[in-house]
Amino acid sequence: MQEQDDDVELELQVSVAKVGKYATSESGDTLEIVERPQGGLSLVLVDGQRSGRAAKLISNLVSRKAISLLAEGVRDGAAARAAHDYLRAHRRGQVSAELSIVSLDLVTRTIVISRNSHCPVLVVDKDGLHRLDEPSQAIGVYTRTKPVITELSVASDTWIIVFTDGVLDAGRRFGASFDVAGMAAAFIARGDDDAAALADAILARAVELDKGRPQDDMSVLVLALVPRKQIDHARRLTVRFPLPPL
Amino acid sequence: MQEQDDDVELELQVSVAKVGKYATSESGDTLEIVERPQGGLSLVLVDGQRSGRAAKLISNLVSRKAISLLAEGVRDGAAARAAHDYLRAHRRGQVSAELSIVSLDLVTRTIVISRNSHCPVLVVDKDGLHRLDEPSQAIGVYTRTKPVITELSVASDTWIIVFTDGVLDAGRRFGASFDVAGMAAAFIARGDDDAAALADAILARAVELDKGRPQDDMSVLVLALVPRKQIDHARRLTVRFPLPPL
């Protein structure tokens, strides 16, 4: 995977879209974002075992531990191991969670991807599509669980796509399957450089495959490094969600 | 300030835009966001004393402390007091920071605004513009510093606008002043319900008043509760920023 061209200015785009399982009051997935103390940011996506409130408590516990360590400058692999140890000690090995961490590290100029999940992470760069799907254990249950870590150089036109198993298994109940990689590769090949549009398209397709009633919590995270279009130097963050009814 | 109409479904929009002082490598302001364990979210905006790397270290330290407590379910006022005590102990009262916390609390259905800043917070709701500008101390220096807290009921068409002193004082060096409240009230009166557009417009005007060279770190946070337009139940988050050159 390639080195950055010195003459291309880049911008980072991150977009997350998530919905809860149909007829549950909240998603059991947690996504948190934190600035790295030396520069850059980390995204932590946790899928707690089961769904609803019980899953949310677990995913929140795990993400809080990982985020607080990353915020202190702890390296990603150590943060993932610590989150595992913490969950396992806290719940005596009875509860598992899937944990993915994606970091843009501005010191090393790399993207670090840590997987404790059976869901693959997709990488699309100038060389094409790469599937990060080395076997990897969920955290919380076994001894000495550790993440599978991939480190990529910061380079233009690099896309990272992370999702939870509600997306991976979308449509399965109805005999269909979701080719997330094919959809992402086609989107990127069209030259559209909008991470939010890709995250929304993947989530919408997953919900559609489940006939409008998500069979599990679904979360999609897209991180893209694309040639800079913004003319100012501003950093921007937006959040949008519907409030639950009273 | 009004109660929510039972028959209006609401959506939350949060948007943050920030730039660093001209000719510094990074902004000394830190903005972090965290999900509240019982539901809702908290936004923490910290302006570290001075600018550049020194200010960033301070604002990062303060925001990390506040965020980690809020993530554990600690109430906003206690998190602000703790961030003060921590900074004061850590830096022996030699360094100050301005801290603002805005939380959407889905348990109490309120918006909680905590100010340790000389910058006003603007609230625009169906009753018009309110300026939260009660005298309030920066954290880190004096004993027993506490935040000024305002709690609002969740209601449709409520806007909260928070900014740091780079925005408040924009244009001052050139004999101009920035009527942020007037600009925000006019924007909202036009019926435009896009928090990102308002945050961008305020930041752009502040930079313009400083003749394109921000004289201090500038951050704007807009939180809006508006009638729901999204048709799905998804939660969405996006981040965008230019990468610093190699």
Coordinates of C-alpha atoms in Angstrom, one line a residue:
Chain A
M1 CA 0.0 0.0 0.0
Q2 CA 1.4 3.3 -1.1
E3 CA 3.2 6.2 0.5
Q4 CA 1.6 9.6 0.4
D5 CA 2.5 11.8 -2.6
D6 CA 4.2 14.8 -1.2
D7 CA 2.3 17.2 -3.4
V8 CA -1.2 16.1 -2.5
E9 CA -2.9 17.7 0.4
L10 CA -5.2 15.3 2.1
E11 CA -8.4 15.6 4.1
L12 CA -9.8 13.0 6.6
Q13 CA -13.4 12.1 6.4
V14 CA -15.0 10.0 9.0
S15 CA -18.6 9.0 9.0
V16 CA -20.6 6.7 11.2
A17 CA -24.2 5.5 10.8
K18 CA -26.0 3.2 13.1
V19 CA -29.4 1.8 13.9
G20 CA -30.6 -0.5 16.7
K21 CA -32.2 -3.9 16.2
Y22 CA -35.9 -3.6 15.2
A23 CA -38.2 -3.1 18.2
T24 CA -35.4 -2.5 20.7
S25 CA -35.2 0.9 22.4
E26 CA -31.5 1.4 21.9
S27 CA -28.6 -0.1 19.9
G28 CA -26.3 -2.4 21.8
D29 CA -23.4 -1.1 19.7
T30 CA -21.3 1.8 20.9
L31 CA -19.2 4.1 18.8
E32 CA -16.9 6.7 20.5
I33 CA -14.3 9.0 19.1
V34 CA -11.4 10.6 20.8
E35 CA -8.5 12.9 19.9
R36 CA -5.1 11.3 20.3
P37 CA -3.0 13.4 22.6
Q38 CA -0.1 13.5 20.1
G39 CA -2.3 14.3 17.1
G40 CA -4.9 12.4 15.1
L41 CA -7.9 10.5 16.4
S42 CA -9.2 7.1 17.4
L43 CA -12.6 5.5 16.7
V44 CA -13.8 2.7 18.9
L45 CA -16.7 0.5 17.8
V46 CA -18.0 -2.1 20.2
D47 CA -20.8 -4.6 19.6
G48 CA -22.0 -5.9 23.0
Q49 CA -23.2 -9.5 23.3
R50 CA -27.0 -9.8 22.7
S51 CA -29.0 -6.6 22.1
G52 CA -30.8 -3.8 23.8
R53 CA -30.0 -2.4 27.3
A54 CA -27.8 -5.4 28.4
A55 CA -25.7 -5.2 25.3
K56 CA -25.4 -1.4 25.6
L57 CA -24.1 -1.6 29.1
I58 CA -21.4 -4.0 28.0
S59 CA -20.4 -2.0 24.9
N60 CA -20.4 1.2 26.9
L61 CA -18.1 -0.3 29.5
V62 CA -15.7 -1.6 26.9
S63 CA -15.6 1.5 24.8
R64 CA -15.1 3.7 27.9
K65 CA -12.1 1.7 29.0
A66 CA -10.5 1.8 25.5
I67 CA -11.2 5.4 24.9
S68 CA -9.9 6.6 28.2
L69 CA -6.6 4.7 27.6
L70 CA -6.3 6.0 24.1
A71 CA -6.9 9.5 25.3
E72 CA -3.9 9.1 27.6
G73 CA -1.7 8.1 24.8
V74 CA -1.7 4.3 25.3
R75 CA -1.0 2.5 22.1
D76 CA -4.0 0.8 20.4
G77 CA -2.9 -2.8 20.9
A78 CA -2.5 -2.2 24.6
A79 CA -5.8 -0.4 24.9
A80 CA -7.6 -3.4 23.2
R81 CA -5.8 -5.9 25.5
A82 CA -6.8 -3.8 28.5
A83 CA -10.4 -3.6 27.4
H84 CA -10.4 -7.4 27.2
D85 CA -8.9 -7.9 30.6
Y86 CA -11.2 -5.4 32.1
L87 CA -14.4 -6.9 30.6
R88 CA -13.2 -10.4 31.5
A89 CA -12.5 -9.5 35.1
H90 CA -15.6 -7.4 35.5
R91 CA -18.0 -10.1 34.1
R92 CA -15.9 -13.1 35.0
G93 CA -15.6 -14.3 31.4
Q94 CA -19.3 -14.7 31.0
V95 CA -19.9 -11.9 28.5
S96 CA -18.2 -11.2 25.2
A97 CA -18.0 -8.1 23.0
E98 CA -16.6 -7.4 19.6
L99 CA -14.2 -4.5 19.5
S100 CA -12.7 -2.6 16.5
I101 CA -10.4 0.3 16.8
V102 CA -9.4 2.5 13.9
S103 CA -6.8 5.3 14.5
L104 CA -5.3 7.9 12.4
D105 CA -1.9 8.5 14.0
L106 CA -0.4 11.8 12.9
V107 CA 2.9 11.1 14.6
T108 CA 3.7 7.9 12.6
R109 CA 1.5 9.0 9.7
T110 CA -0.3 5.7 9.7
I111 CA -3.7 4.2 10.1
V112 CA -3.9 1.5 12.7
I113 CA -6.7 -1.0 12.6
S114 CA -7.2 -3.4 15.5
R115 CA -9.8 -6.1 15.2
N116 CA -11.3 -8.3 17.9
S117 CA -14.2 -9.3 15.7
H118 CA -15.3 -11.9 13.3
C119 CA -16.4 -9.2 10.9
P120 CA -13.9 -8.3 8.3
V121 CA -12.6 -4.8 7.8
L122 CA -12.4 -3.6 4.2
V123 CA -9.6 -1.5 2.9
V124 CA -9.8 0.1 -0.5
D125 CA -6.7 1.9 -1.8
K126 CA -5.1 2.6 -5.1
D127 CA -4.1 -1.0 -5.4
G128 CA -7.7 -2.2 -5.0
L129 CA -9.7 -4.0 -2.3
H130 CA -8.1 -5.7 0.6
R131 CA -10.1 -7.7 3.1
L132 CA -8.8 -7.8 6.7
D133 CA -10.3 -11.0 7.8
E134 CA -7.6 -12.9 9.7
P135 CA -9.3 -15.0 12.5
S136 CA -9.7 -12.8 15.5
Q137 CA -11.3 -13.4 18.9
A138 CA -14.1 -11.4 20.6
I139 CA -13.0 -10.0 23.9
G140 CA -14.1 -10.9 27.4
V141 CA -14.1 -14.6 27.5
Y142 CA -10.8 -16.4 26.9
T143 CA -7.4 -15.8 28.4
R144 CA -4.8 -13.7 26.6
T145 CA -7.0 -12.5 23.8
K146 CA -5.3 -10.0 21.7
P147 CA -6.3 -7.9 18.7
V148 CA -5.2 -8.5 15.1
I149 CA -3.5 -5.3 14.1
T150 CA -2.9 -3.9 10.6
E151 CA -1.0 -0.7 10.0
L152 CA -1.2 1.3 6.8
S153 CA 0.7 4.3 5.6
V154 CA -1.3 7.5 5.2
A155 CA -1.9 7.7 1.5
S156 CA -4.4 9.5 -0.8
D157 CA -7.5 7.6 -1.8
T158 CA -7.5 5.1 1.1
W159 CA -10.8 4.0 2.5
I160 CA -11.4 1.9 5.6
I161 CA -14.9 0.3 6.1
V162 CA -15.8 -1.3 9.5
F163 CA -19.1 -2.7 10.4
T164 CA -20.8 -4.9 13.0
D165 CA -22.4 -8.3 12.4
G166 CA -25.9 -6.8 12.0
V167 CA -24.6 -5.5 8.7
L168 CA -22.5 -8.6 7.8
D169 CA -25.5 -10.9 8.3
A170 CA -28.1 -8.5 6.8
G171 CA -30.7 -10.4 4.7
R172 CA -29.6 -13.8 6.0
R173 CA -32.9 -14.5 7.6
F174 CA -34.5 -14.0 4.2
G175 CA -32.0 -16.1 2.3
A176 CA -30.1 -13.2 1.0
S177 CA -26.5 -12.0 1.6
F178 CA -24.9 -8.6 1.6
D179 CA -21.7 -8.1 -0.5
V180 CA -20.5 -5.1 1.4
A181 CA -17.1 -5.2 -0.3
G182 CA -18.6 -5.2 -3.8
M183 CA -20.9 -2.3 -2.9
A184 CA -18.0 -0.3 -1.4
A185 CA -15.6 -0.9 -4.3
A186 CA -18.2 0.1 -6.8
F187 CA -19.0 3.3 -4.9
I188 CA -15.4 4.3 -4.6
A189 CA -14.7 3.3 -8.3
R190 CA -17.3 5.9 -9.3
G191 CA -15.0 8.6 -7.9
D192 CA -17.4 9.8 -5.3
D193 CA -15.3 10.9 -2.4
D194 CA -17.9 11.3 0.4
A195 CA -17.5 9.0 3.3
A196 CA -20.9 9.9 4.7
A197 CA -22.7 9.0 1.5
L198 CA -20.9 5.6 1.5
A199 CA -21.8 4.9 5.2
D200 CA -25.4 5.8 4.6
A201 CA -25.6 3.7 1.5
I202 CA -24.2 0.6 3.3
L203 CA -26.6 1.1 6.2
A204 CA -29.6 1.7 4.0
R205 CA -28.9 -1.5 2.0
A206 CA -28.4 -3.6 5.1
V207 CA -31.8 -2.4 6.5
E208 CA -33.4 -3.1 3.1
L209 CA -32.0 -6.6 3.1
D210 CA -33.7 -7.1 6.5
K211 CA -36.9 -5.9 4.9
G212 CA -36.9 -2.6 7.0
R213 CA -36.6 -4.4 10.3
P214 CA -33.0 -4.8 11.3
Q215 CA -32.5 -8.3 12.8
D216 CA -29.6 -7.1 14.9
D217 CA -27.9 -3.8 15.8
M218 CA -26.2 -2.4 12.7
S219 CA -23.3 0.1 12.7
V220 CA -21.1 1.2 9.8
L221 CA -17.9 3.3 10.1
V222 CA -16.2 4.7 7.0
L223 CA -12.8 6.5 7.2
A224 CA -11.5 8.1 4.0
L225 CA -8.3 9.9 3.2
V226 CA -9.0 11.8 0.0
P227 CA -7.5 14.8 -1.8
R228 CA -8.4 17.9 0.1
K229 CA -11.4 19.9 -1.1
Q230 CA -12.1 22.1 1.9
I231 CA -10.5 25.5 1.3
D232 CA -10.2 26.5 5.0
H233 CA -8.2 24.8 7.7
A234 CA -11.2 24.1 9.9
R235 CA -11.9 20.9 11.7
R236 CA -15.6 19.9 11.6
L237 CA -17.7 17.5 13.5
T238 CA -21.5 16.9 13.2
V239 CA -23.9 14.6 15.0
R240 CA -27.5 13.9 14.1
F241 CA -30.0 11.6 15.6
P242 CA -33.8 11.4 16.3
L243 CA -34.8 11.8 19.9
P244 CA -36.7 8.9 21.4
P245 CA -40.3 9.9 21.9
L246 CA -41.3 10.9 25.5
Chain B
M1 CA -38.7 28.3 28.0
Q2 CA -41.3 25.8 26.8
E3 CA -42.1 22.2 27.3
Q4 CA -41.9 19.8 24.3
D5 CA -45.1 19.5 22.3
D6 CA -46.0 15.8 22.6
D7 CA -46.9 15.5 19.0
V8 CA -43.6 16.8 17.5
E9 CA -40.8 14.3 16.9
L10 CA -37.5 15.9 17.4
E11 CA -34.0 15.4 16.1
L12 CA -30.8 16.5 17.6
Q13 CA -28.2 18.3 15.5
V14 CA -24.8 19.1 16.8
S15 CA -22.1 20.8 14.8
V16 CA -18.6 22.0 15.7
A17 CA -16.2 24.0 13.6
K18 CA -12.8 25.1 14.8
V19 CA -9.6 26.6 13.5
G20 CA -6.3 27.4 15.2
K21 CA -4.7 30.8 15.7
Y22 CA -3.0 32.0 12.5
A23 CA 0.5 30.5 12.1
T24 CA 0.2 28.0 14.9
S25 CA 0.4 24.3 14.1
E26 CA -2.6 23.3 16.2
S27 CA -5.5 24.8 18.0
G28 CA -5.2 25.1 21.7
D29 CA -9.0 24.5 22.0
T30 CA -10.2 20.9 22.5
L31 CA -13.7 19.7 21.8
E32 CA -14.7 16.2 22.8
I33 CA -18.0 14.4 22.7
V34 CA -19.2 11.4 24.7
E35 CA -22.3 9.4 25.0
R36 CA -23.9 9.6 28.5
P37 CA -24.3 6.1 30.0
Q38 CA -28.1 6.6 30.7
G39 CA -28.8 8.2 27.3
G40 CA -27.9 11.4 25.5
L41 CA -24.6 13.0 25.0
S42 CA -22.2 15.6 26.4
L43 CA -20.0 18.0 24.6
V44 CA -17.0 19.5 26.3
L45 CA -15.2 22.5 24.9
V46 CA -12.0 23.7 26.6
D47 CA -9.9 26.7 25.7
G48 CA -6.4 26.3 27.2
Q49 CA -4.5 29.4 28.4
R50 CA -2.3 30.9 25.6
S51 CA -2.2 29.1 22.2
G52 CA -0.4 26.3 20.3
R53 CA 1.1 23.2 21.9
A54 CA 1.1 24.5 25.5
A55 CA -2.5 25.4 25.4
K56 CA -3.4 22.1 23.7
L57 CA -1.8 20.1 26.4
I58 CA -3.9 21.9 29.0
S59 CA -7.2 21.8 27.1
N60 CA -6.6 18.1 26.4
L61 CA -5.9 17.3 30.1
V62 CA -9.0 19.2 31.2
S63 CA -11.3 17.7 28.6
R64 CA -10.1 14.2 29.2
K65 CA -10.9 14.5 32.9
A66 CA -14.3 15.9 32.3
I67 CA -15.2 13.4 29.6
S68 CA -14.0 10.4 31.6
L69 CA -16.2 11.4 34.5
L70 CA -19.3 12.2 32.3
A71 CA -18.8 8.8 30.6
E72 CA -19.1 7.2 34.0
G73 CA -22.4 8.9 34.7
V74 CA -21.0 11.7 37.0
R75 CA -23.3 14.8 36.8
D76 CA -22.1 17.8 34.8
G77 CA -21.5 20.2 37.8
A78 CA -19.4 17.6 39.6
A79 CA -17.4 16.9 36.4
A80 CA -16.7 20.6 36.0
R81 CA -15.6 20.9 39.6
A82 CA -13.4 17.9 39.3
A83 CA -11.8 19.2 36.1
H84 CA -11.0 22.4 38.0
D85 CA -9.6 20.6 41.1
Y86 CA -7.5 18.4 38.8
L87 CA -6.0 21.2 36.7
R88 CA -5.3 23.3 39.8
A89 CA -3.6 20.4 41.6
H90 CA -1.7 19.3 38.5
R91 CA -0.5 22.8 37.6
R92 CA -0.4 24.3 41.1
G93 CA -2.8 27.1 40.2
Q94 CA -0.5 28.5 37.6
V95 CA -2.5 27.8 34.5
S96 CA -6.2 28.5 33.7
A97 CA -8.6 27.1 31.1
E98 CA -12.1 28.0 30.1
L99 CA -14.5 25.1 30.2
S100 CA -18.0 24.8 28.7
I101 CA -20.1 21.6 28.9
V102 CA -23.4 21.1 27.0
S103 CA -25.3 18.0 27.7
L104 CA -28.5 16.5 26.3
D105 CA -29.8 14.4 29.1
L106 CA -32.4 11.9 27.9
V107 CA -33.3 10.8 31.4
T108 CA -34.4 14.2 32.6
R109 CA -35.2 15.4 29.1
T110 CA -33.2 18.5 29.7
I111 CA -30.3 20.4 28.2
V112 CA -27.7 21.2 30.8
I113 CA -25.2 24.0 30.1
S114 CA -22.2 24.5 32.4
R115 CA -20.0 27.6 32.0
N116 CA -16.6 28.3 33.4
S117 CA -15.9 30.9 30.8
H118 CA -16.2 34.7 30.3
C119 CA -17.8 33.9 26.9
P120 CA -21.6 34.0 26.9
V121 CA -23.6 31.0 25.7
L122 CA -26.5 32.0 23.4
V123 CA -29.9 30.2 23.6
V124 CA -32.5 30.8 21.0
D125 CA -35.9 29.2 21.5
K126 CA -39.5 30.0 20.7
D127 CA -39.4 32.9 23.1
G128 CA -36.4 34.5 21.4
L129 CA -32.8 35.1 22.3
H130 CA -31.4 34.5 25.8
R131 CA -27.8 35.3 26.7
L132 CA -26.3 33.2 29.4
D133 CA -23.6 35.6 30.6
E134 CA -23.7 35.4 34.4
P135 CA -20.1 36.1 35.7
S136 CA -18.2 32.8 35.7
Q137 CA -14.6 31.9 36.6
A138 CA -12.1 30.1 34.4
I139 CA -10.9 26.9 36.1
G140 CA -7.5 26.0 37.4
V141 CA -6.5 29.1 39.5
Y142 CA -8.7 30.0 42.4
T143 CA -10.1 27.8 45.2
R144 CA -13.7 26.5 45.0
T145 CA -14.3 27.6 41.5
K146 CA -17.7 26.2 40.3
P147 CA -19.6 26.3 37.1
V148 CA -22.6 28.5 36.3
I149 CA -25.3 25.9 35.3
T150 CA -28.5 26.5 33.3
E151 CA -31.0 23.7 32.7
L152 CA -33.5 23.9 29.9
S153 CA -36.4 21.6 29.0
V154 CA -36.1 19.7 25.8
A155 CA -38.3 21.6 23.4
S156 CA -38.6 22.0 19.6
D157 CA -36.7 24.9 18.0
T158 CA -34.1 25.3 20.7
W159 CA -30.6 26.3 19.7
I160 CA -27.5 26.6 21.9
I161 CA -24.5 28.4 20.6
V162 CA -21.2 28.1 22.4
F163 CA -17.9 29.7 21.3
T164 CA -14.4 30.5 22.6
D165 CA -12.9 33.9 22.9
G166 CA -11.2 33.8 19.5
V167 CA -14.7 34.2 18.2
L168 CA -15.9 36.6 20.8
D169 CA -13.0 39.0 20.1
A170 CA -12.9 38.5 16.4
G171 CA -12.1 41.8 14.6
R172 CA -11.1 43.6 17.8
R173 CA -7.6 44.1 16.6
F174 CA -9.0 45.9 13.6
G175 CA -11.5 48.0 15.6
A176 CA -14.4 45.8 14.7
S177 CA -16.7 43.7 16.8
F178 CA -18.7 40.5 16.2
D179 CA -22.4 40.5 17.0
V180 CA -22.6 36.7 17.2
A181 CA -26.1 36.9 18.8
G182 CA -27.5 39.0 16.0
M183 CA -26.1 36.8 13.4
A184 CA -27.4 33.6 15.0
A185 CA -30.9 35.1 15.7
A186 CA -31.1 36.3 12.0
F187 CA -30.1 32.8 10.8
I188 CA -32.6 31.0 12.9
A189 CA -35.4 33.5 12.1
R190 CA -34.9 32.6 8.4
G191 CA -36.2 29.2 9.3
D192 CA -33.0 27.4 8.2
D193 CA -32.7 24.4 10.5
D194 CA -29.1 23.2 9.8
A195 CA -26.8 23.5 12.8
A196 CA -23.7 22.8 10.6
A197 CA -24.6 25.8 8.3
L198 CA -24.9 28.1 11.4
A199 CA -21.6 26.9 12.9
D200 CA -19.8 27.3 9.6
A201 CA -21.3 30.8 9.1
I202 CA -20.2 32.0 12.5
L203 CA -16.7 30.6 12.1
A204 CA -16.3 32.1 8.6
R205 CA -17.5 35.5 9.8
A206 CA -15.0 35.4 12.7
V207 CA -12.1 34.6 10.4
E208 CA -13.2 37.3 8.0
L209 CA -13.3 39.9 10.9
D210 CA -9.7 38.9 11.7
K211 CA -8.9 39.5 8.0
G212 CA -8.3 35.8 7.3
R213 CA -5.7 35.4 10.0
P214 CA -7.4 34.3 13.3
Q215 CA -5.8 36.2 16.2
D216 CA -6.6 33.4 18.6
D217 CA -7.9 29.8 18.5
M218 CA -11.6 29.9 17.4
S219 CA -14.2 27.2 18.1
V220 CA -18.0 27.2 17.6
L221 CA -20.4 24.6 18.9
V222 CA -24.0 24.7 17.8
L223 CA -26.6 22.3 19.3
A224 CA -30.1 22.4 17.8
L225 CA -33.4 20.5 18.6
V226 CA -35.5 20.8 15.6
P227 CA -38.6 19.0 14.2
R228 CA -37.4 15.7 12.8
K229 CA -36.7 15.5 9.1
Q230 CA -34.7 12.2 8.9
I231 CA -37.0 9.4 7.9
D232 CA -34.9 6.6 9.4
H233 CA -33.9 6.0 13.0
A234 CA -30.2 6.1 12.4
R235 CA -27.7 8.0 14.5
R236 CA -25.0 9.7 12.4
L237 CA -21.6 11.3 13.2
T238 CA -19.2 12.8 10.7
V239 CA -15.8 14.3 11.1
R240 CA -13.7 16.2 8.5
F241 CA -10.4 17.9 8.7
P242 CA -7.4 18.6 6.5
L243 CA -4.3 16.7 7.4
P244 CA -1.3 18.7 8.3
P245 CA 1.4 18.5 5.6
L246 CA 4.2 16.1 6.1

